[in-house]
């Protein structure tokens, strides 16, 4: 196994994405206080009852698909059956099979529920923002506190929708080659569930004040990878018209060769002969979760395959290029033609790596000198580590050794793939693509060090959902990754305004400089902060080195 791949597998295997990305401390929301009241509305399946809270109508645990357990395991959901009377949708639905989640129902195989936040159930035809949660492809839910959609709905007059969907082994076990036509597409059930959620939006969102013909899909980390897959999926294509891929650049997905090897490993762990694969339907979900935990997590990015794909390593569970549900890699060798007319946002956080240092309790890089960081990076980049460090030191003469280590590690994790997506979308010459860096600097320190988190992976979630807001009167401020500086509220406002205006119009705009579409001449990048700025040819010197060593 090559060092780069081992490092990436280690980085994902140690993420803590399952809980850390999607279970931030509960955040403070708007200072509006209005009396709660129940709200009834129609869906094509029957009436539901939600609640109006602080001026936002909230519907939680709305079913959008039928049974996916028992004889439906690894298959398309059973049709959702209509109901009589009024169904309460006041609490979150069950998340997908995973370890229990704080403040949420017990995880369940039958997890096809979604949540809706809307300013009003009227005929206003608001833009719809459809979010896919992070957590890799194995954890998370549409009910995480940091991504609560109420502030976006209230402050920016949009409708927000988030789904629960199958994850991990339940959502991405590739059985096509051993189970036959009945299980065709089995390796993509997790993203097919999301497409079914989009279909539900198309059929029902007008009753929630939303415009079914103006839908933006977006997602962070694993949610960015899912969004990348949706961008290339024929069954999702009719139901959205713009997208945002955030710190999850899914340039390539798993091959059938890789997915088949993971399936073989699962069967081996369970002592099931491939010809007896149907025994998988009898294995308790808890046992499948135990087996899943032994297999590395799949990052939202995949290395380009070289040589004989049958020799490719086992990479775990994630979307599969299967010629059924996902016919092509989203951005390899070119941007998916099926979405050529759909505008795209793509980008990453400047200090992605500090999240993983925080999660792993890895304090070592923050006391290293330049020789030491070069040695550590050589485990991943070999002899190219020295070239990278020298290039970054030349481009950033004031940077410390830890600064350089964080910068190299961060762009390698989420930046290079984001740039590749922007370049390939720009080369397509159709709908525009906009490249961003999130750069607001948190003053929260990595425990055990004096090094500040800066802009870590996943910090963008609470900012883009406008959930970094002043506390309510009498409420004790809570500090998450965003830190304690008051200018974080302005950065959150900027981020949310850019995203909601993109959802409404296909052009990101805010109280900020005009954001030009990405092109291969000036390469404009929006740096999002309390004060935003457009930077042309950002990181040009560093990227020249990445290109020289074949990483871009």
PDB file of C-alpha atoms in Angstrom, residues 243-458:
ATOM      1  CA  UNK A 243     -25.313  22.661  -6.105  1.00  0.00           C
ATOM      2  CA  UNK A 244     -22.594  23.367  -3.540  1.00  0.00           C
ATOM      3  CA  UNK A 245     -19.792  20.935  -2.615  1.00  0.00           C
ATOM      4  CA  UNK A 246     -18.174  21.949   0.681  1.00  0.00           C
ATOM      5  CA  UNK A 247     -14.980  20.350   2.033  1.00  0.00           C
ATOM      6  CA  UNK A 248     -15.967  17.097   0.362  1.00  0.00           C
ATOM      7  CA  UNK A 249     -14.692  17.126  -3.220  1.00  0.00           C
ATOM      8  CA  UNK A 250     -16.042  13.939  -4.755  1.00  0.00           C
ATOM      9  CA  UNK A 251     -14.054  14.021  -7.978  1.00  0.00           C
ATOM     10  CA  UNK A 252     -14.076  10.226  -8.166  1.00  0.00           C
ATOM     11  CA  UNK A 253     -16.123   7.554  -6.430  1.00  0.00           C
ATOM     12  CA  UNK A 254     -15.414   3.885  -5.793  1.00  0.00           C
ATOM     13  CA  UNK A 255     -15.010   1.482  -8.689  1.00  0.00           C
ATOM     14  CA  UNK A 256     -16.921  -1.804  -8.844  1.00  0.00           C
ATOM     15  CA  UNK A 257     -13.576  -3.546  -8.353  1.00  0.00           C
ATOM     16  CA  UNK A 258     -13.002  -1.743  -5.060  1.00  0.00           C
ATOM     17  CA  UNK A 259     -16.605  -2.218  -3.940  1.00  0.00           C
ATOM     18  CA  UNK A 260     -16.497  -5.956  -4.742  1.00  0.00           C
ATOM     19  CA  UNK A 261     -13.425  -6.372  -2.549  1.00  0.00           C
ATOM     20  CA  UNK A 262     -15.199  -4.695   0.348  1.00  0.00           C
ATOM     21  CA  UNK A 263     -18.184  -7.025  -0.142  1.00  0.00           C
ATOM     22  CA  UNK A 264     -15.859 -10.043  -0.093  1.00  0.00           C
ATOM     23  CA  UNK A 265     -14.341  -8.816   3.163  1.00  0.00           C
ATOM     24  CA  UNK A 266     -17.789  -8.428   4.753  1.00  0.00           C
ATOM     25  CA  UNK A 267     -18.768 -11.968   3.755  1.00  0.00           C
ATOM     26  CA  UNK A 268     -15.466 -13.297   5.077  1.00  0.00           C
ATOM     27  CA  UNK A 269     -15.955 -11.523   8.410  1.00  0.00           C
ATOM     28  CA  UNK A 270     -19.428 -13.086   8.695  1.00  0.00           C
ATOM     29  CA  UNK A 271     -18.251 -16.518   7.475  1.00  0.00           C
ATOM     30  CA  UNK A 272     -20.799 -16.426   4.633  1.00  0.00           C
ATOM     31  CA  UNK A 273     -20.013 -18.055   1.309  1.00  0.00           C
ATOM     32  CA  UNK A 274     -20.758 -15.710  -1.617  1.00  0.00           C
ATOM     33  CA  UNK A 275     -23.282 -18.175  -3.033  1.00  0.00           C
ATOM     34  CA  UNK A 276     -25.129 -17.965   0.311  1.00  0.00           C
ATOM     35  CA  UNK A 277     -25.164 -14.150   0.304  1.00  0.00           C
ATOM     36  CA  UNK A 278     -28.880 -14.099   1.235  1.00  0.00           C
ATOM     37  CA  UNK A 279     -27.844 -14.943   4.774  1.00  0.00           C
ATOM     38  CA  UNK A 280     -26.952 -11.241   4.990  1.00  0.00           C
ATOM     39  CA  UNK A 281     -30.672 -10.547   5.264  1.00  0.00           C
ATOM     40  CA  UNK A 282     -30.783 -12.527   8.521  1.00  0.00           C
ATOM     41  CA  UNK A 283     -27.793 -10.941  10.242  1.00  0.00           C
ATOM     42  CA  UNK A 284     -28.861  -8.502  13.001  1.00  0.00           C
ATOM     43  CA  UNK A 285     -28.147  -4.886  12.203  1.00  0.00           C
ATOM     44  CA  UNK A 286     -25.966  -4.634  15.314  1.00  0.00           C
ATOM     45  CA  UNK A 287     -23.702  -7.381  13.975  1.00  0.00           C
ATOM     46  CA  UNK A 288     -23.436  -5.661  10.587  1.00  0.00           C
ATOM     47  CA  UNK A 289     -22.472  -2.433  12.355  1.00  0.00           C
ATOM     48  CA  UNK A 290     -19.782  -4.362  14.223  1.00  0.00           C
ATOM     49  CA  UNK A 291     -18.363  -5.675  10.944  1.00  0.00           C
ATOM     50  CA  UNK A 292     -18.566  -2.213   9.391  1.00  0.00           C
ATOM     51  CA  UNK A 293     -16.477  -0.784  12.208  1.00  0.00           C
ATOM     52  CA  UNK A 294     -13.561  -3.002  11.177  1.00  0.00           C
ATOM     53  CA  UNK A 295     -13.383  -1.510   7.686  1.00  0.00           C
ATOM     54  CA  UNK A 296     -11.775   1.906   7.021  1.00  0.00           C
ATOM     55  CA  UNK A 297     -14.072   4.800   6.217  1.00  0.00           C
ATOM     56  CA  UNK A 298     -14.163   6.149   2.679  1.00  0.00           C
ATOM     57  CA  UNK A 299     -13.138   9.804   2.255  1.00  0.00           C
ATOM     58  CA  UNK A 300     -15.238  12.013  -0.023  1.00  0.00           C
ATOM     59  CA  UNK A 301     -12.339  11.972  -2.477  1.00  0.00           C
ATOM     60  CA  UNK A 302     -10.744   8.997  -4.238  1.00  0.00           C
ATOM     61  CA  UNK A 303      -7.318   8.684  -5.800  1.00  0.00           C
ATOM     62  CA  UNK A 304      -7.302   8.157  -9.543  1.00  0.00           C
ATOM     63  CA  UNK A 305      -6.809   4.466 -10.269  1.00  0.00           C
ATOM     64  CA  UNK A 306      -3.534   3.471 -11.905  1.00  0.00           C
ATOM     65  CA  UNK A 307      -2.649   0.153 -13.459  1.00  0.00           C
ATOM     66  CA  UNK A 308      -4.709  -2.923 -12.744  1.00  0.00           C
ATOM     67  CA  UNK A 309      -7.829  -1.934 -10.815  1.00  0.00           C
ATOM     68  CA  UNK A 310      -8.155  -5.471  -9.484  1.00  0.00           C
ATOM     69  CA  UNK A 311      -5.105  -4.638  -7.372  1.00  0.00           C
ATOM     70  CA  UNK A 312      -6.747  -1.566  -5.871  1.00  0.00           C
ATOM     71  CA  UNK A 313      -7.035  -1.604  -2.074  1.00  0.00           C
ATOM     72  CA  UNK A 314     -10.206  -2.106  -0.077  1.00  0.00           C
ATOM     73  CA  UNK A 315     -11.600   1.317   0.740  1.00  0.00           C
ATOM     74  CA  UNK A 316     -14.883   0.692   2.531  1.00  0.00           C
ATOM     75  CA  UNK A 317     -18.384   1.984   1.906  1.00  0.00           C
ATOM     76  CA  UNK A 318     -19.395   4.852  -0.349  1.00  0.00           C
ATOM     77  CA  UNK A 319     -20.986   5.577  -3.732  1.00  0.00           C
ATOM     78  CA  UNK A 320     -19.989   3.228  -6.559  1.00  0.00           C
ATOM     79  CA  UNK A 321     -19.666   3.963 -10.277  1.00  0.00           C
ATOM     80  CA  UNK A 322     -21.941   1.057 -11.200  1.00  0.00           C
ATOM     81  CA  UNK A 323     -23.402   2.023 -14.627  1.00  0.00           C
ATOM     82  CA  UNK A 324     -26.826   1.771 -12.994  1.00  0.00           C
ATOM     83  CA  UNK A 325     -27.442   4.572 -10.496  1.00  0.00           C
ATOM     84  CA  UNK A 326     -24.083   6.339 -10.908  1.00  0.00           C
ATOM     85  CA  UNK A 327     -22.930   5.963 -14.523  1.00  0.00           C
ATOM     86  CA  UNK A 328     -19.740   8.039 -14.278  1.00  0.00           C
ATOM     87  CA  UNK A 329     -17.351   9.585 -11.808  1.00  0.00           C
ATOM     88  CA  UNK A 330     -18.718  13.064 -11.030  1.00  0.00           C
ATOM     89  CA  UNK A 331     -15.640  14.965 -12.260  1.00  0.00           C
ATOM     90  CA  UNK A 332     -13.352  12.428 -13.901  1.00  0.00           C
ATOM     91  CA  UNK A 333     -12.254  12.615 -16.633  1.00  0.00           C
ATOM     92  CA  UNK A 334     -14.576  15.617 -17.112  1.00  0.00           C
ATOM     93  CA  UNK A 335     -17.420  17.272 -15.222  1.00  0.00           C
ATOM     94  CA  UNK A 336     -20.645  15.257 -15.391  1.00  0.00           C
ATOM     95  CA  UNK A 337     -22.439  16.314 -18.558  1.00  0.00           C
ATOM     96  CA  UNK A 338     -25.845  15.623 -17.030  1.00  0.00           C
ATOM     97  CA  UNK A 339     -25.396  18.740 -14.854  1.00  0.00           C
ATOM     98  CA  UNK A 340     -23.558  20.986 -17.304  1.00  0.00           C
ATOM     99  CA  UNK A 341     -26.273  23.656 -17.076  1.00  0.00           C
ATOM    100  CA  UNK A 342     -26.353  23.691 -13.264  1.00  0.00           C
ATOM    101  CA  UNK A 343     -24.282  26.353 -11.447  1.00  0.00           C
ATOM    102  CA  UNK A 344     -21.886  25.066  -8.824  1.00  0.00           C
ATOM    103  CA  UNK A 345     -20.148  26.310  -5.677  1.00  0.00           C
ATOM    104  CA  UNK A 346     -17.094  24.411  -4.448  1.00  0.00           C
ATOM    105  CA  UNK A 347     -14.419  25.074  -1.866  1.00  0.00           C
ATOM    106  CA  UNK A 348     -12.802  24.259   1.456  1.00  0.00           C
ATOM    107  CA  UNK A 349     -11.751  25.627   4.835  1.00  0.00           C
ATOM    108  CA  UNK A 350      -8.268  27.088   5.137  1.00  0.00           C
ATOM    109  CA  UNK A 351      -7.216  25.047   8.183  1.00  0.00           C
ATOM    110  CA  UNK A 352      -9.067  21.750   7.637  1.00  0.00           C
ATOM    111  CA  UNK A 353      -6.359  19.759   9.373  1.00  0.00           C
ATOM    112  CA  UNK A 354      -6.745  21.286  12.835  1.00  0.00           C
ATOM    113  CA  UNK A 355     -10.090  19.483  13.249  1.00  0.00           C
ATOM    114  CA  UNK A 356      -8.341  16.130  12.905  1.00  0.00           C
ATOM    115  CA  UNK A 357      -5.546  17.127  15.266  1.00  0.00           C
ATOM    116  CA  UNK A 358      -8.245  18.139  17.779  1.00  0.00           C
ATOM    117  CA  UNK A 359     -10.164  14.898  17.272  1.00  0.00           C
ATOM    118  CA  UNK A 360      -7.074  12.685  17.564  1.00  0.00           C
ATOM    119  CA  UNK A 361      -5.554  14.669  20.444  1.00  0.00           C
ATOM    120  CA  UNK A 362      -2.455  14.930  18.234  1.00  0.00           C
ATOM    121  CA  UNK A 363      -0.452  17.841  19.610  1.00  0.00           C
ATOM    122  CA  UNK A 364       2.938  16.877  18.164  1.00  0.00           C
ATOM    123  CA  UNK A 365       2.865  18.964  14.949  1.00  0.00           C
ATOM    124  CA  UNK A 366       2.423  22.185  16.921  1.00  0.00           C
ATOM    125  CA  UNK A 367       5.831  22.028  18.568  1.00  0.00           C
ATOM    126  CA  UNK A 368       7.817  20.811  15.551  1.00  0.00           C
ATOM    127  CA  UNK A 369      10.459  22.691  13.608  1.00  0.00           C
ATOM    128  CA  UNK A 370      10.788  22.676   9.809  1.00  0.00           C
ATOM    129  CA  UNK A 371      12.996  19.590   9.678  1.00  0.00           C
ATOM    130  CA  UNK A 372      10.548  17.689  11.851  1.00  0.00           C
ATOM    131  CA  UNK A 373       7.477  18.593   9.825  1.00  0.00           C
ATOM    132  CA  UNK A 374       9.343  17.626   6.648  1.00  0.00           C
ATOM    133  CA  UNK A 375      10.139  14.247   8.146  1.00  0.00           C
ATOM    134  CA  UNK A 376       6.546  13.734   9.215  1.00  0.00           C
ATOM    135  CA  UNK A 377       5.161  14.758   5.814  1.00  0.00           C
ATOM    136  CA  UNK A 378       7.605  12.404   4.079  1.00  0.00           C
ATOM    137  CA  UNK A 379       5.555   9.516   5.416  1.00  0.00           C
ATOM    138  CA  UNK A 380       2.822  10.682   3.076  1.00  0.00           C
ATOM    139  CA  UNK A 381       4.679  12.421   0.257  1.00  0.00           C
ATOM    140  CA  UNK A 382       8.078  10.735   0.257  1.00  0.00           C
ATOM    141  CA  UNK A 383      10.854  12.839  -1.278  1.00  0.00           C
ATOM    142  CA  UNK A 384       8.250  15.392  -2.439  1.00  0.00           C
ATOM    143  CA  UNK A 385       7.755  16.511   1.169  1.00  0.00           C
ATOM    144  CA  UNK A 386      10.932  18.596   1.046  1.00  0.00           C
ATOM    145  CA  UNK A 387       9.812  20.302  -2.174  1.00  0.00           C
ATOM    146  CA  UNK A 388       6.430  21.132  -0.656  1.00  0.00           C
ATOM    147  CA  UNK A 389       7.872  22.571   2.546  1.00  0.00           C
ATOM    148  CA  UNK A 390      10.408  24.668   0.622  1.00  0.00           C
ATOM    149  CA  UNK A 391       7.697  25.983  -1.703  1.00  0.00           C
ATOM    150  CA  UNK A 392       5.400  26.939   1.169  1.00  0.00           C
ATOM    151  CA  UNK A 393       8.227  28.588   3.103  1.00  0.00           C
ATOM    152  CA  UNK A 394       9.105  30.684   0.063  1.00  0.00           C
ATOM    153  CA  UNK A 395       5.463  31.685  -0.538  1.00  0.00           C
ATOM    154  CA  UNK A 396       4.815  32.366   3.171  1.00  0.00           C
ATOM    155  CA  UNK A 397       8.052  33.655   4.720  1.00  0.00           C
ATOM    156  CA  UNK A 398       6.373  34.673   7.982  1.00  0.00           C
ATOM    157  CA  UNK A 399       4.737  31.271   8.568  1.00  0.00           C
ATOM    158  CA  UNK A 400       5.882  28.996  11.377  1.00  0.00           C
ATOM    159  CA  UNK A 401       6.601  25.309  10.903  1.00  0.00           C
ATOM    160  CA  UNK A 402       3.190  24.318  12.373  1.00  0.00           C
ATOM    161  CA  UNK A 403       1.526  26.857  10.040  1.00  0.00           C
ATOM    162  CA  UNK A 404       3.193  25.226   7.038  1.00  0.00           C
ATOM    163  CA  UNK A 405       2.267  21.739   8.225  1.00  0.00           C
ATOM    164  CA  UNK A 406      -1.386  22.729   8.642  1.00  0.00           C
ATOM    165  CA  UNK A 407      -1.488  24.487   5.264  1.00  0.00           C
ATOM    166  CA  UNK A 408      -0.006  21.535   3.348  1.00  0.00           C
ATOM    167  CA  UNK A 409      -2.164  18.985   5.135  1.00  0.00           C
ATOM    168  CA  UNK A 410      -5.350  21.033   4.737  1.00  0.00           C
ATOM    169  CA  UNK A 411      -5.142  21.697   1.013  1.00  0.00           C
ATOM    170  CA  UNK A 412      -4.185  18.077   0.385  1.00  0.00           C
ATOM    171  CA  UNK A 413      -7.248  16.865   2.273  1.00  0.00           C
ATOM    172  CA  UNK A 414      -9.956  19.016   0.719  1.00  0.00           C
ATOM    173  CA  UNK A 415      -8.412  21.765  -1.404  1.00  0.00           C
ATOM    174  CA  UNK A 416      -6.768  19.984  -4.326  1.00  0.00           C
ATOM    175  CA  UNK A 417      -9.948  18.110  -5.191  1.00  0.00           C
ATOM    176  CA  UNK A 418     -11.989  21.291  -4.902  1.00  0.00           C
ATOM    177  CA  UNK A 419      -9.661  23.043  -7.341  1.00  0.00           C
ATOM    178  CA  UNK A 420      -9.849  20.073  -9.706  1.00  0.00           C
ATOM    179  CA  UNK A 421     -13.654  20.280  -9.671  1.00  0.00           C
ATOM    180  CA  UNK A 422     -13.589  24.039 -10.330  1.00  0.00           C
ATOM    181  CA  UNK A 423     -11.159  23.607 -13.220  1.00  0.00           C
ATOM    182  CA  UNK A 424     -13.126  20.823 -14.867  1.00  0.00           C
ATOM    183  CA  UNK A 425     -16.422  22.656 -14.466  1.00  0.00           C
ATOM    184  CA  UNK A 426     -14.873  25.816 -15.937  1.00  0.00           C
ATOM    185  CA  UNK A 427     -13.451  23.820 -18.853  1.00  0.00           C
ATOM    186  CA  UNK A 428     -16.975  22.628 -19.629  1.00  0.00           C
ATOM    187  CA  UNK A 429     -17.892  26.164 -20.665  1.00  0.00           C
ATOM    188  CA  UNK A 430     -21.543  25.924 -19.625  1.00  0.00           C
ATOM    189  CA  UNK A 431     -23.005  26.920 -16.240  1.00  0.00           C
ATOM    190  CA  UNK A 432     -20.616  28.875 -13.966  1.00  0.00           C
ATOM    191  CA  UNK A 433     -18.631  27.499 -11.068  1.00  0.00           C
ATOM    192  CA  UNK A 434     -17.527  29.593  -8.071  1.00  0.00           C
ATOM    193  CA  UNK A 435     -14.506  28.671  -5.950  1.00  0.00           C
ATOM    194  CA  UNK A 436     -14.238  29.705  -2.295  1.00  0.00           C
ATOM    195  CA  UNK A 437     -12.053  29.448   0.789  1.00  0.00           C
ATOM    196  CA  UNK A 438     -13.613  29.847   4.213  1.00  0.00           C
ATOM    197  CA  UNK A 439     -11.088  31.775   6.257  1.00  0.00           C
ATOM    198  CA  UNK A 440     -12.604  33.136   9.474  1.00  0.00           C
ATOM    199  CA  UNK A 441     -10.144  32.408  12.294  1.00  0.00           C
ATOM    200  CA  UNK A 442     -11.473  30.919  15.501  1.00  0.00           C
ATOM    201  CA  UNK A 443      -9.562  31.652  18.696  1.00  0.00           C
ATOM    202  CA  UNK A 444     -10.413  28.255  20.161  1.00  0.00           C
ATOM    203  CA  UNK A 445      -7.152  26.450  20.891  1.00  0.00           C
ATOM    204  CA  UNK A 446      -6.286  22.848  20.198  1.00  0.00           C
ATOM    205  CA  UNK A 447      -6.285  21.289  23.683  1.00  0.00           C
ATOM    206  CA  UNK A 448      -2.799  20.821  25.059  1.00  0.00           C
ATOM    207  CA  UNK A 449      -1.335  23.529  22.817  1.00  0.00           C
ATOM    208  CA  UNK A 450      -1.311  27.289  22.369  1.00  0.00           C
ATOM    209  CA  UNK A 451      -2.188  26.831  18.703  1.00  0.00           C
ATOM    210  CA  UNK A 452      -5.513  28.240  17.578  1.00  0.00           C
ATOM    211  CA  UNK A 453      -7.905  26.138  15.502  1.00  0.00           C
ATOM    212  CA  UNK A 454      -8.179  28.793  12.791  1.00  0.00           C
ATOM    213  CA  UNK A 455     -10.696  27.514  10.227  1.00  0.00           C
ATOM    214  CA  UNK A 456     -10.983  23.775  10.931  1.00  0.00           C
ATOM    215  CA  UNK A 457     -12.901  21.159   9.015  1.00  0.00           C
ATOM    216  CA  UNK A 458     -16.642  21.340   9.748  1.00  0.00           C
TER     217      UNK A 458
END
